Amino acid sequence: MSIYVGNLSYQVTEEDLKMAFSQYGTVNRVQLPTDRETGRPRGFAFVEMEGDDQETKAIEALDGAEWMGRALKVNKAKPREERSPSRGS
């Protein structure tokens, strides 16, 4: 399972996230999606940690915490929904 981290500063890096979450356990992976057109971060990320207990500790500690001038939104990531192909005109 992974953790959703929202309301991120656009200046945040994968390394920043890894450092912040490593206080609560082992970080296996950080995904910082970027906008396809601009290449800029989209303001959210996904963090995978070694175990559920570590993820729970991180969520409890960081949800609502102010970081880089923003109040974080941190919770269990929901499974990705399948999107129907868009029909371009």
Short mmCIF file of N, CA, C and O in Angstrom, two decimals:
data_model
loop_
_atom_site.label_atom_id
_atom_site.label_comp_id
_atom_site.label_asym_id
_atom_site.label_seq_id
_atom_site.Cartn_x
_atom_site.Cartn_y
_atom_site.Cartn_z
N MET A 1 0.84 -1.18 0.00
CA MET A 1 0.00 0.00 0.00
C MET A 1 0.88 1.24 0.00
O MET A 1 2.02 1.20 0.45
N SER A 2 0.39 2.33 -0.50
CA SER A 2 1.18 3.54 -0.48
C SER A 2 0.39 4.68 0.17
O SER A 2 -0.80 4.57 0.42
N ILE A 3 1.11 5.76 0.41
CA ILE A 3 0.56 6.93 1.08
C ILE A 3 0.41 8.03 0.04
O ILE A 3 1.32 8.29 -0.75
N TYR A 4 -0.74 8.70 0.07
CA TYR A 4 -0.97 9.87 -0.77
C TYR A 4 -0.57 11.11 0.04
O TYR A 4 -0.95 11.24 1.20
N VAL A 5 0.21 11.99 -0.57
CA VAL A 5 0.62 13.22 0.07
C VAL A 5 0.19 14.37 -0.83
O VAL A 5 0.68 14.51 -1.95
N GLY A 6 -0.77 15.17 -0.35
CA GLY A 6 -1.30 16.26 -1.16
C GLY A 6 -0.98 17.62 -0.59
O GLY A 6 -0.50 17.75 0.54
N ASN A 7 -1.28 18.65 -1.38
CA ASN A 7 -1.05 20.05 -1.04
C ASN A 7 0.44 20.34 -0.86
O ASN A 7 0.83 21.11 0.01
N LEU A 8 1.25 19.73 -1.70
CA LEU A 8 2.70 19.93 -1.63
C LEU A 8 3.11 21.22 -2.32
O LEU A 8 2.49 21.65 -3.30
N SER A 9 4.19 21.80 -1.84
CA SER A 9 4.82 22.93 -2.50
C SER A 9 5.32 22.44 -3.86
O SER A 9 5.78 21.31 -4.00
N TYR A 10 5.29 23.31 -4.86
CA TYR A 10 5.78 22.93 -6.18
C TYR A 10 7.30 22.84 -6.22
O TYR A 10 7.87 22.36 -7.19
N GLN A 11 7.98 23.29 -5.15
CA GLN A 11 9.43 23.21 -5.08
C GLN A 11 9.92 21.91 -4.46
O GLN A 11 11.11 21.64 -4.44
N VAL A 12 9.02 21.10 -3.93
CA VAL A 12 9.42 19.87 -3.24
C VAL A 12 10.07 18.89 -4.22
O VAL A 12 9.72 18.84 -5.40
N THR A 13 11.05 18.14 -3.71
CA THR A 13 11.72 17.12 -4.52
C THR A 13 11.47 15.74 -3.91
O THR A 13 11.02 15.63 -2.76
N GLU A 14 11.78 14.70 -4.68
CA GLU A 14 11.65 13.34 -4.16
C GLU A 14 12.55 13.16 -2.94
O GLU A 14 12.17 12.50 -1.97
N GLU A 15 13.72 13.78 -2.97
CA GLU A 15 14.65 13.67 -1.83
C GLU A 15 14.07 14.33 -0.58
O GLU A 15 14.22 13.81 0.53
N ASP A 16 13.40 15.48 -0.74
CA ASP A 16 12.75 16.15 0.40
C ASP A 16 11.73 15.21 1.05
O ASP A 16 11.68 15.07 2.28
N LEU A 17 10.92 14.57 0.22
CA LEU A 17 9.90 13.66 0.73
C LEU A 17 10.52 12.45 1.42
O LEU A 17 10.08 12.03 2.49
N LYS A 18 11.56 11.91 0.81
CA LYS A 18 12.23 10.75 1.38
C LYS A 18 12.78 11.09 2.77
O LYS A 18 12.62 10.32 3.71
N MET A 19 13.39 12.27 2.90
CA MET A 19 13.93 12.68 4.19
C MET A 19 12.83 12.86 5.23
O MET A 19 12.97 12.43 6.38
N ALA A 20 11.72 13.49 4.85
CA ALA A 20 10.63 13.74 5.79
C ALA A 20 10.00 12.43 6.27
O ALA A 20 9.74 12.26 7.47
N PHE A 21 9.76 11.50 5.34
CA PHE A 21 9.08 10.25 5.71
C PHE A 21 10.02 9.24 6.37
O PHE A 21 9.56 8.38 7.10
N SER A 22 11.32 9.36 6.14
CA SER A 22 12.25 8.40 6.72
C SER A 22 12.33 8.52 8.24
O SER A 22 12.83 7.61 8.90
N GLN A 23 11.83 9.61 8.79
CA GLN A 23 11.76 9.75 10.26
C GLN A 23 10.80 8.72 10.87
O GLN A 23 10.86 8.47 12.06
N TYR A 24 9.93 8.15 10.05
CA TYR A 24 8.91 7.21 10.53
C TYR A 24 9.15 5.78 10.08
O TYR A 24 8.35 4.90 10.38
N GLY A 25 10.23 5.54 9.35
CA GLY A 25 10.55 4.19 8.90
C GLY A 25 11.30 4.21 7.58
O GLY A 25 11.76 5.25 7.13
N THR A 26 11.39 3.05 6.97
CA THR A 26 12.12 2.89 5.72
C THR A 26 11.24 3.26 4.53
O THR A 26 10.15 2.69 4.36
N VAL A 27 11.71 4.19 3.73
CA VAL A 27 10.99 4.61 2.53
C VAL A 27 11.48 3.75 1.37
O VAL A 27 12.65 3.75 1.03
N ASN A 28 10.56 3.00 0.76
CA ASN A 28 10.92 2.15 -0.37
C ASN A 28 10.90 2.89 -1.69
O ASN A 28 11.70 2.63 -2.58
N ARG A 29 9.93 3.82 -1.84
CA ARG A 29 9.78 4.49 -3.12
C ARG A 29 9.01 5.80 -2.95
O ARG A 29 8.12 5.89 -2.13
N VAL A 30 9.38 6.78 -3.74
CA VAL A 30 8.66 8.06 -3.79
C VAL A 30 8.33 8.34 -5.25
O VAL A 30 9.19 8.23 -6.12
N GLN A 31 7.07 8.67 -5.51
CA GLN A 31 6.64 9.06 -6.86
C GLN A 31 6.13 10.49 -6.78
O GLN A 31 5.24 10.78 -5.98
N LEU A 32 6.69 11.35 -7.59
CA LEU A 32 6.29 12.75 -7.63
C LEU A 32 5.82 13.05 -9.06
O LEU A 32 6.62 13.41 -9.92
N PRO A 33 4.52 12.85 -9.33
CA PRO A 33 4.03 13.04 -10.70
C PRO A 33 4.25 14.47 -11.19
O PRO A 33 4.15 15.42 -10.43
N THR A 34 4.54 14.58 -12.48
CA THR A 34 4.73 15.89 -13.08
C THR A 34 3.70 16.11 -14.19
O THR A 34 3.17 15.16 -14.77
N ASP A 35 3.43 17.36 -14.47
CA ASP A 35 2.51 17.74 -15.53
C ASP A 35 3.13 17.38 -16.88
O ASP A 35 4.29 17.68 -17.13
N ARG A 36 2.37 16.74 -17.74
CA ARG A 36 2.89 16.30 -19.04
C ARG A 36 3.34 17.46 -19.91
O ARG A 36 4.30 17.35 -20.67
N GLU A 37 2.62 18.58 -19.83
CA GLU A 37 2.93 19.70 -20.71
C GLU A 37 4.06 20.58 -20.19
O GLU A 37 4.90 21.02 -20.95
N THR A 38 4.06 20.86 -18.88
CA THR A 38 5.04 21.80 -18.34
C THR A 38 6.23 21.13 -17.68
O THR A 38 7.27 21.74 -17.50
N GLY A 39 6.06 19.85 -17.27
CA GLY A 39 7.14 19.16 -16.58
C GLY A 39 7.25 19.53 -15.11
O GLY A 39 8.10 19.02 -14.40
N ARG A 40 6.37 20.42 -14.64
CA ARG A 40 6.39 20.83 -13.23
C ARG A 40 5.66 19.81 -12.37
O ARG A 40 4.73 19.15 -12.83
N PRO A 41 6.07 19.71 -11.09
CA PRO A 41 5.34 18.82 -10.17
C PRO A 41 3.87 19.23 -10.09
O PRO A 41 3.54 20.41 -10.24
N ARG A 42 3.01 18.26 -9.84
CA ARG A 42 1.57 18.51 -9.82
C ARG A 42 1.02 18.81 -8.43
O ARG A 42 -0.17 19.01 -8.27
N GLY A 43 1.89 18.84 -7.41
CA GLY A 43 1.43 19.23 -6.08
C GLY A 43 1.02 18.06 -5.20
O GLY A 43 0.45 18.27 -4.13
N PHE A 44 1.28 16.84 -5.66
CA PHE A 44 1.01 15.67 -4.82
C PHE A 44 2.04 14.61 -5.12
O PHE A 44 2.78 14.69 -6.09
N ALA A 45 2.09 13.60 -4.23
CA ALA A 45 3.06 12.52 -4.39
C ALA A 45 2.52 11.26 -3.76
O ALA A 45 1.52 11.27 -3.04
N PHE A 46 3.22 10.15 -4.03
CA PHE A 46 2.93 8.88 -3.40
C PHE A 46 4.21 8.37 -2.76
O PHE A 46 5.27 8.43 -3.38
N VAL A 47 4.09 7.90 -1.52
CA VAL A 47 5.25 7.39 -0.80
C VAL A 47 4.93 5.96 -0.37
O VAL A 47 3.87 5.70 0.20
N GLU A 48 5.84 5.04 -0.66
CA GLU A 48 5.69 3.65 -0.22
C GLU A 48 6.72 3.38 0.86
O GLU A 48 7.90 3.67 0.68
N MET A 49 6.23 2.83 1.98
CA MET A 49 7.12 2.53 3.10
C MET A 49 7.16 1.03 3.31
O MET A 49 6.37 0.27 2.76
N GLU A 50 8.09 0.59 4.16
CA GLU A 50 8.34 -0.83 4.34
C GLU A 50 7.17 -1.60 4.96
O GLU A 50 6.95 -2.74 4.64
N GLY A 51 6.43 -0.98 5.87
CA GLY A 51 5.34 -1.71 6.51
C GLY A 51 4.17 -0.82 6.85
O GLY A 51 4.28 0.41 6.90
N ASP A 52 3.01 -1.46 7.06
CA ASP A 52 1.79 -0.72 7.39
C ASP A 52 1.94 0.09 8.67
O ASP A 52 1.41 1.20 8.76
N ASP A 53 2.66 -0.46 9.67
CA ASP A 53 2.81 0.28 10.93
C ASP A 53 3.61 1.56 10.70
O ASP A 53 3.29 2.61 11.28
N GLN A 54 4.60 1.52 9.83
CA GLN A 54 5.38 2.72 9.52
C GLN A 54 4.53 3.73 8.76
O GLN A 54 4.58 4.93 9.03
N GLU A 55 3.73 3.24 7.83
CA GLU A 55 2.85 4.14 7.08
C GLU A 55 1.86 4.81 8.02
O GLU A 55 1.62 6.01 7.91
N THR A 56 1.29 4.05 8.95
CA THR A 56 0.32 4.60 9.89
C THR A 56 0.96 5.68 10.75
O THR A 56 0.37 6.75 10.95
N LYS A 57 2.18 5.44 11.24
CA LYS A 57 2.88 6.45 12.04
C LYS A 57 3.11 7.73 11.23
O LYS A 57 2.90 8.84 11.74
N ALA A 58 3.53 7.58 10.00
CA ALA A 58 3.79 8.74 9.15
C ALA A 58 2.51 9.52 8.87
O ALA A 58 2.49 10.75 8.94
N ILE A 59 1.43 8.81 8.57
CA ILE A 59 0.14 9.47 8.29
C ILE A 59 -0.32 10.25 9.52
O ILE A 59 -0.71 11.42 9.44
N GLU A 60 -0.28 9.61 10.69
CA GLU A 60 -0.74 10.27 11.91
C GLU A 60 0.10 11.50 12.23
O GLU A 60 -0.41 12.51 12.68
N ALA A 61 1.41 11.43 11.98
CA ALA A 61 2.30 12.54 12.32
C ALA A 61 2.22 13.69 11.31
O ALA A 61 2.33 14.85 11.69
N LEU A 62 2.04 13.36 10.03
CA LEU A 62 2.17 14.38 9.00
C LEU A 62 0.87 14.94 8.45
O LEU A 62 0.87 16.01 7.85
N ASP A 63 -0.26 14.26 8.63
CA ASP A 63 -1.53 14.77 8.11
C ASP A 63 -1.88 16.07 8.83
O ASP A 63 -1.97 16.11 10.05
N GLY A 64 -2.00 17.14 8.06
CA GLY A 64 -2.32 18.45 8.62
C GLY A 64 -1.10 19.25 9.07
O GLY A 64 -1.22 20.42 9.41
N ALA A 65 0.07 18.63 9.07
CA ALA A 65 1.30 19.32 9.49
C ALA A 65 1.69 20.37 8.45
O ALA A 65 1.50 20.17 7.25
N GLU A 66 2.24 21.47 8.91
CA GLU A 66 2.72 22.49 7.98
C GLU A 66 4.14 22.14 7.55
O GLU A 66 5.00 21.86 8.39
N TRP A 67 4.36 22.11 6.25
CA TRP A 67 5.67 21.76 5.70
C TRP A 67 5.89 22.59 4.45
O TRP A 67 5.03 22.60 3.56
N MET A 68 6.98 23.29 4.40
CA MET A 68 7.32 24.17 3.27
C MET A 68 6.19 25.18 3.02
O MET A 68 5.85 25.48 1.87
N GLY A 69 5.59 25.67 4.11
CA GLY A 69 4.56 26.69 4.01
C GLY A 69 3.17 26.21 3.65
O GLY A 69 2.28 27.01 3.37
N ARG A 70 2.95 24.90 3.66
CA ARG A 70 1.63 24.36 3.30
C ARG A 70 1.19 23.30 4.30
O ARG A 70 2.02 22.56 4.83
N ALA A 71 -0.11 23.22 4.52
CA ALA A 71 -0.66 22.18 5.39
C ALA A 71 -0.83 20.91 4.55
O ALA A 71 -1.61 20.88 3.60
N LEU A 72 -0.10 19.86 4.92
CA LEU A 72 -0.13 18.62 4.14
C LEU A 72 -1.44 17.86 4.33
O LEU A 72 -2.04 17.88 5.40
N LYS A 73 -1.83 17.16 3.29
CA LYS A 73 -2.94 16.21 3.33
C LYS A 73 -2.31 14.84 3.11
O LYS A 73 -1.79 14.56 2.03
N VAL A 74 -2.31 14.01 4.14
CA VAL A 74 -1.62 12.72 4.07
C VAL A 74 -2.59 11.61 4.47
O VAL A 74 -3.18 11.66 5.55
N ASN A 75 -2.78 10.62 3.59
CA ASN A 75 -3.64 9.48 3.91
C ASN A 75 -3.28 8.29 3.05
O ASN A 75 -2.43 8.38 2.16
N LYS A 76 -3.90 7.15 3.33
CA LYS A 76 -3.68 5.95 2.51
C LYS A 76 -4.13 6.24 1.09
O LYS A 76 -5.19 6.82 0.86
N ALA A 77 -3.31 5.87 0.14
CA ALA A 77 -3.66 6.08 -1.26
C ALA A 77 -4.78 5.13 -1.65
O ALA A 77 -4.80 3.97 -1.25
N LYS A 78 -5.71 5.64 -2.44
CA LYS A 78 -6.80 4.81 -2.94
C LYS A 78 -6.33 4.16 -4.24
O LYS A 78 -5.53 4.74 -4.98
N PRO A 79 -6.84 2.97 -4.54
CA PRO A 79 -6.45 2.33 -5.81
C PRO A 79 -6.81 3.22 -6.99
O PRO A 79 -7.84 3.90 -6.97
N ARG A 80 -5.96 3.23 -7.97
CA ARG A 80 -6.19 4.05 -9.16
C ARG A 80 -7.41 3.56 -9.91
O ARG A 80 -7.54 2.37 -10.19
N GLU A 81 -8.28 4.50 -10.26
CA GLU A 81 -9.48 4.13 -11.01
C GLU A 81 -9.14 4.09 -12.50
O GLU A 81 -8.37 4.91 -12.99
N GLU A 82 -9.74 3.13 -13.17
CA GLU A 82 -9.55 3.05 -14.61
C GLU A 82 -10.33 4.20 -15.26
O GLU A 82 -11.50 4.40 -14.96
N ARG A 83 -9.66 4.92 -16.12
CA ARG A 83 -10.33 6.01 -16.82
C ARG A 83 -10.67 5.54 -18.22
O ARG A 83 -9.86 4.87 -18.86
N SER A 84 -11.84 5.93 -18.69
CA SER A 84 -12.18 5.58 -20.06
C SER A 84 -11.40 6.48 -21.01
O SER A 84 -11.10 7.62 -20.68
N PRO A 85 -11.03 5.96 -22.14
CA PRO A 85 -10.25 6.77 -23.08
C PRO A 85 -11.03 8.03 -23.46
O PRO A 85 -12.24 7.98 -23.71
N SER A 86 -10.35 9.16 -23.48
CA SER A 86 -11.04 10.40 -23.85
C SER A 86 -11.18 10.45 -25.37
O SER A 86 -10.33 9.97 -26.10
N ARG A 87 -12.24 11.04 -25.78
CA ARG A 87 -12.48 11.14 -27.23
C ARG A 87 -12.13 12.55 -27.67
O ARG A 87 -12.81 13.50 -27.36
N GLY A 88 -11.04 12.68 -28.36
CA GLY A 88 -10.61 13.99 -28.86
C GLY A 88 -11.42 14.40 -30.06
O GLY A 88 -11.97 13.59 -30.78
N SER A 89 -11.55 15.72 -30.25
CA SER A 89 -12.31 16.17 -31.41
C SER A 89 -11.43 16.54 -32.55
O SER A 89 -10.29 16.65 -32.51
#
